[in-house]
Coordinates of N, CA and C in Angstrom, one line a residue:
M1 N -14.5 -3.1 -15.8 CA -13.7 -2.6 -14.8 C -12.8 -3.7 -14.2
S2 N -11.6 -3.3 -13.8 CA -10.6 -4.2 -13.2 C -10.1 -3.6 -11.9
Q3 N -9.8 -4.4 -11.0 CA -9.2 -3.9 -9.7 C -7.7 -4.1 -9.7
Y4 N -7.1 -3.1 -9.1 CA -5.6 -3.0 -9.1 C -5.2 -2.7 -7.6
L5 N -4.1 -3.3 -7.2 CA -3.5 -3.0 -5.9 C -2.4 -2.0 -6.1
L6 N -2.5 -0.9 -5.4 CA -1.4 0.1 -5.4 C -0.7 0.0 -4.1
S7 N 0.4 -0.7 -4.1 CA 1.2 -1.0 -2.9 C 2.3 0.1 -2.6
I8 N 2.3 0.7 -1.4 CA 3.3 1.7 -1.1 C 4.4 1.0 -0.3
Y9 N 5.6 1.1 -0.8 CA 6.7 0.6 -0.1 C 7.5 1.7 0.6
Q10 N 7.8 1.4 1.9 CA 8.6 2.4 2.7 C 9.8 1.8 3.2
P11 N 10.9 2.6 3.5 CA 12.1 2.1 4.0 C 11.9 1.7 5.5
D12 N 12.6 0.6 5.9 CA 12.6 0.3 7.3 C 13.2 1.4 8.1
G13 N 12.8 1.5 9.3 CA 13.3 2.6 10.2 C 12.1 3.3 10.8
P14 N 12.5 4.4 11.6 CA 11.4 5.1 12.3 C 10.5 5.9 11.3
V15 N 9.3 6.1 11.8 CA 8.3 6.8 11.0 C 8.7 8.3 11.1
P16 N 8.5 9.0 10.0 CA 8.8 10.5 10.0 C 8.0 11.2 11.1
D17 N 8.5 12.3 11.5 CA 7.9 13.2 12.5 C 6.5 13.7 12.0
A18 N 5.6 14.0 12.9 CA 4.3 14.5 12.6 C 4.3 15.7 11.7
E19 N 5.3 16.6 11.8 CA 5.3 17.8 11.0 C 5.5 17.4 9.5
I20 N 6.2 16.3 9.3 CA 6.4 15.8 7.9 C 5.2 15.1 7.4
L21 N 4.6 14.2 8.3 CA 3.5 13.4 7.9 C 2.1 14.1 7.7
K22 N 1.9 15.2 8.5 CA 0.7 15.9 8.5 C 0.3 16.4 7.1
P23 N 1.1 17.1 6.4 CA 0.7 17.5 5.0 C 0.6 16.4 4.0
I24 N 1.3 15.3 4.2 CA 1.2 14.1 3.4 C -0.2 13.5 3.6
M25 N -0.5 13.3 4.8 CA -1.8 12.7 5.2 C -3.0 13.6 4.7
R26 N -2.8 14.9 4.7 CA -3.9 15.8 4.2 C -4.0 15.6 2.7
E27 N -2.9 15.6 2.0 CA -3.0 15.4 0.5 C -3.5 14.0 0.2
L28 N -3.1 13.0 1.0 CA -3.6 11.6 0.7 C -5.1 11.6 0.9
G29 N -5.6 12.2 1.9 CA -7.1 12.3 2.2 C -7.8 12.9 1.0
T30 N -7.2 14.0 0.5 CA -7.8 14.7 -0.7 C -7.8 13.7 -1.9
L31 N -6.7 13.0 -2.2 CA -6.6 12.1 -3.3 C -7.7 11.0 -3.1
N32 N -7.8 10.4 -1.9 CA -8.8 9.4 -1.7 C -10.2 9.9 -2.0
E33 N -10.5 11.1 -1.6 CA -11.8 11.7 -1.9 C -12.0 11.9 -3.4
E34 N -11.0 12.2 -4.1 CA -11.1 12.3 -5.6 C -11.3 11.0 -6.2
M35 N -10.6 9.9 -5.7 CA -10.8 8.6 -6.2 C -12.3 8.1 -5.9
K36 N -12.8 8.5 -4.7 CA -14.2 8.1 -4.4 C -15.2 8.8 -5.3
A37 N -14.9 10.1 -5.6 CA -15.8 10.9 -6.4 C -15.8 10.3 -7.9
A38 N -14.6 9.8 -8.3 CA -14.5 9.2 -9.6 C -15.0 7.8 -9.7
G39 N -15.4 7.2 -8.6 CA -15.8 5.8 -8.6 C -14.7 4.8 -8.7
A40 N -13.5 5.2 -8.4 CA -12.3 4.3 -8.5 C -11.9 3.7 -7.2
W41 N -12.2 4.4 -6.1 CA -11.7 4.0 -4.8 C -12.5 2.8 -4.3
V42 N -11.8 1.7 -3.9 CA -12.4 0.5 -3.3 C -12.1 0.5 -1.8
F43 N -10.8 0.6 -1.5 CA -10.3 0.4 -0.1 C -8.9 0.9 0.0
A44 N -8.5 1.4 1.2 CA -7.2 1.9 1.4 C -6.9 1.7 2.9
A45 N -5.6 1.4 3.2 CA -5.2 1.3 4.6 C -3.7 1.5 4.7
G46 N -3.3 2.0 5.9 CA -1.9 2.0 6.2 C -1.6 0.8 7.1
L47 N -0.4 0.3 7.2 CA 0.0 -0.8 8.0 C 1.0 -0.4 9.1
Y48 N 0.9 -1.1 10.2 CA 1.9 -0.9 11.3 C 3.3 -1.4 10.7
P49 N 4.4 -1.0 11.4 CA 5.7 -1.4 10.9 C 5.8 -2.9 10.8
A50 N 6.7 -3.3 9.9 CA 7.0 -4.8 9.6 C 7.3 -5.6 10.8
D51 N 7.9 -5.0 11.9 CA 8.2 -5.8 13.1 C 7.0 -6.2 13.9
T52 N 5.8 -5.7 13.5 CA 4.6 -6.1 14.2 C 3.9 -7.3 13.5
A53 N 4.5 -7.8 12.4 CA 4.0 -8.9 11.6 C 4.2 -10.2 12.4
T54 N 3.3 -11.2 12.1 CA 3.4 -12.5 12.5 C 3.3 -13.4 11.2
V55 N 4.3 -14.3 11.1 CA 4.4 -15.1 9.9 C 4.1 -16.6 10.2
L56 N 3.2 -17.2 9.4 CA 2.9 -18.6 9.6 C 3.4 -19.4 8.4
R57 N 4.2 -20.4 8.7 CA 4.9 -21.2 7.7 C 4.5 -22.7 7.9
P58 N 3.9 -23.3 6.8 CA 3.6 -24.8 7.0 C 4.9 -25.5 7.1
Q59 N 4.9 -26.5 8.0 CA 6.1 -27.3 8.2 C 5.7 -28.7 8.5
G60 N 5.6 -29.6 7.5 CA 5.1 -30.9 7.7 C 3.6 -30.8 7.9
D61 N 3.2 -31.5 9.0 CA 1.7 -31.5 9.4 C 1.4 -30.3 10.3
D62 N 2.4 -29.5 10.6 CA 2.3 -28.4 11.6 C 2.4 -27.0 10.9
V63 N 2.2 -26.0 11.6 CA 2.4 -24.6 11.1 C 3.2 -23.9 12.1
L64 N 4.4 -23.4 11.7 CA 5.3 -22.7 12.6 C 5.0 -21.2 12.6
I65 N 4.8 -20.6 13.7 CA 4.5 -19.2 13.9 C 5.7 -18.5 14.4
T66 N 6.1 -17.4 13.7 CA 7.2 -16.6 14.1 C 6.9 -15.1 14.0
D67 N 7.5 -14.3 14.9 CA 7.4 -12.9 14.8 C 8.2 -12.2 13.7
G68 N 7.7 -11.1 13.3 CA 8.5 -10.3 12.3 C 8.1 -10.5 10.9
P69 N 8.7 -9.8 10.0 CA 8.3 -9.8 8.6 C 8.7 -11.2 7.9
F70 N 8.1 -11.5 6.8 CA 8.4 -12.7 6.1 C 9.8 -12.8 5.7
T71 N 10.4 -11.7 5.2 CA 11.8 -11.6 4.8 C 12.4 -10.4 5.4
E72 N 13.7 -10.5 5.6 CA 14.5 -9.3 6.0 C 14.7 -8.5 4.7
G73 N 14.5 -7.2 4.8 CA 14.8 -6.3 3.7 C 15.0 -4.9 4.1
K74 N 15.2 -4.0 3.2 CA 15.5 -2.6 3.4 C 14.2 -1.8 3.3
E75 N 13.1 -2.4 2.8 CA 11.8 -1.8 2.8 C 10.7 -2.8 3.0
H76 N 9.5 -2.3 3.3 CA 8.4 -3.2 3.5 C 7.1 -2.5 3.0
L77 N 6.1 -3.3 2.9 CA 4.8 -2.8 2.6 C 4.2 -1.9 3.7
G78 N 4.0 -0.6 3.4 CA 3.6 0.3 4.4 C 2.1 0.6 4.4
G79 N 1.5 0.4 3.2 CA 0.1 0.7 3.0 C -0.3 0.4 1.6
F80 N -1.6 0.5 1.3 CA -2.1 0.2 0.0 C -3.4 0.8 -0.3
T81 N -3.7 0.9 -1.5 CA -5.0 1.3 -2.0 C -5.5 0.3 -3.1
V82 N -6.7 0.0 -3.1 CA -7.3 -0.8 -4.1 C -8.2 0.1 -4.9
V83 N -8.0 0.1 -6.2 CA -8.9 0.8 -7.2 C -9.6 -0.1 -8.1
D84 N -10.7 0.4 -8.6 CA -11.5 -0.3 -9.6 C -11.6 0.6 -10.8
V85 N -10.8 0.4 -11.9 CA -10.8 1.3 -13.0 C -10.9 0.5 -14.3
D86 N -11.0 1.3 -15.4 CA -11.1 0.7 -16.7 C -10.0 -0.1 -17.2
D87 N -8.7 0.3 -16.9 CA -7.5 -0.4 -17.4 C -6.3 0.0 -16.7
L88 N -5.2 -0.6 -17.1 CA -3.9 -0.3 -16.4 C -3.5 1.2 -16.5
D89 N -3.8 1.8 -17.6 CA -3.4 3.2 -17.7 C -4.1 4.1 -16.6
A90 N -5.4 3.8 -16.4 CA -6.1 4.5 -15.3 C -5.5 4.2 -14.0
A91 N -5.2 3.0 -13.7 CA -4.5 2.6 -12.4 C -3.2 3.3 -12.3
L92 N -2.4 3.4 -13.4 CA -1.1 4.0 -13.3 C -1.3 5.5 -13.1
G93 N -2.3 6.1 -13.6 CA -2.6 7.5 -13.3 C -2.8 7.8 -11.9
W94 N -3.7 7.0 -11.2 CA -3.9 7.2 -9.8 C -2.6 6.9 -9.0
A95 N -1.9 5.8 -9.4 CA -0.6 5.5 -8.7 C 0.4 6.6 -8.8
R96 N 0.5 7.2 -10.0 CA 1.5 8.3 -10.2 C 1.2 9.4 -9.2
R97 N -0.1 9.8 -9.0 CA -0.5 10.8 -8.1 C -0.2 10.4 -6.6
L98 N -0.4 9.1 -6.3 CA -0.1 8.6 -5.0 C 1.3 8.7 -4.7
A99 N 2.2 8.3 -5.6 CA 3.6 8.3 -5.4 C 4.2 9.7 -5.2
K100 N 3.6 10.6 -5.9 CA 4.0 12.0 -5.7 C 3.7 12.5 -4.3
I101 N 2.5 12.1 -3.8 CA 2.1 12.5 -2.5 C 3.0 11.9 -1.4
V102 N 3.1 10.6 -1.4 CA 3.8 9.9 -0.4 C 5.3 9.9 -0.5
T103 N 5.8 10.3 -1.7 CA 7.2 10.3 -2.0 C 7.9 9.0 -1.8
L104 N 7.2 7.9 -2.1 CA 7.7 6.5 -1.9 C 7.4 5.7 -3.1
P105 N 8.0 4.6 -3.4 CA 7.7 3.8 -4.5 C 6.3 3.2 -4.4
V106 N 5.6 3.1 -5.5 CA 4.2 2.5 -5.5 C 4.2 1.4 -6.6
E107 N 3.9 0.2 -6.2 CA 3.8 -0.9 -7.2 C 2.3 -1.1 -7.6
V108 N 2.1 -1.2 -8.8 CA 0.7 -1.4 -9.4 C 0.6 -2.9 -9.8
R109 N -0.4 -3.6 -9.3 CA -0.6 -5.0 -9.7 C -2.0 -5.3 -9.8
P110 N -2.4 -5.9 -11.0 CA -3.8 -6.3 -11.2 C -4.2 -7.5 -10.3
F111 N -5.5 -7.5 -9.9 CA -6.1 -8.7 -9.3 C -6.4 -9.7 -10.4
Q112 N -6.3 -11.0 -10.0 CA -6.7 -12.1 -11.0 C -8.2 -12.1 -10.9
H113 N -8.8 -12.5 -12.0 CA -10.3 -12.7 -12.1 C -10.7 -14.1 -11.9

């Protein structure tokens, strides 16, 4: 078994209204339960907007702390799921279903062993 990070990228800007998010969250909950039943689900979480981030950068013997995302961009990491599956094809299968539910790009990346 191998673990994969399924990263959900969302555009910067306001969060969609509750009427849009409610059915998405319901379907996401169902998918998470299916992953758990299949033994694939390890961990999942949504993140607060990128402007709530704090970045620490080494600078000589010190560490500089700044507010905001690491880089300015048009999208940011909005949430993620970690799965433990047999291979990349299995991870892509779960990611495909996740992308259809959240209607956002999902990046699949294996963890190093």
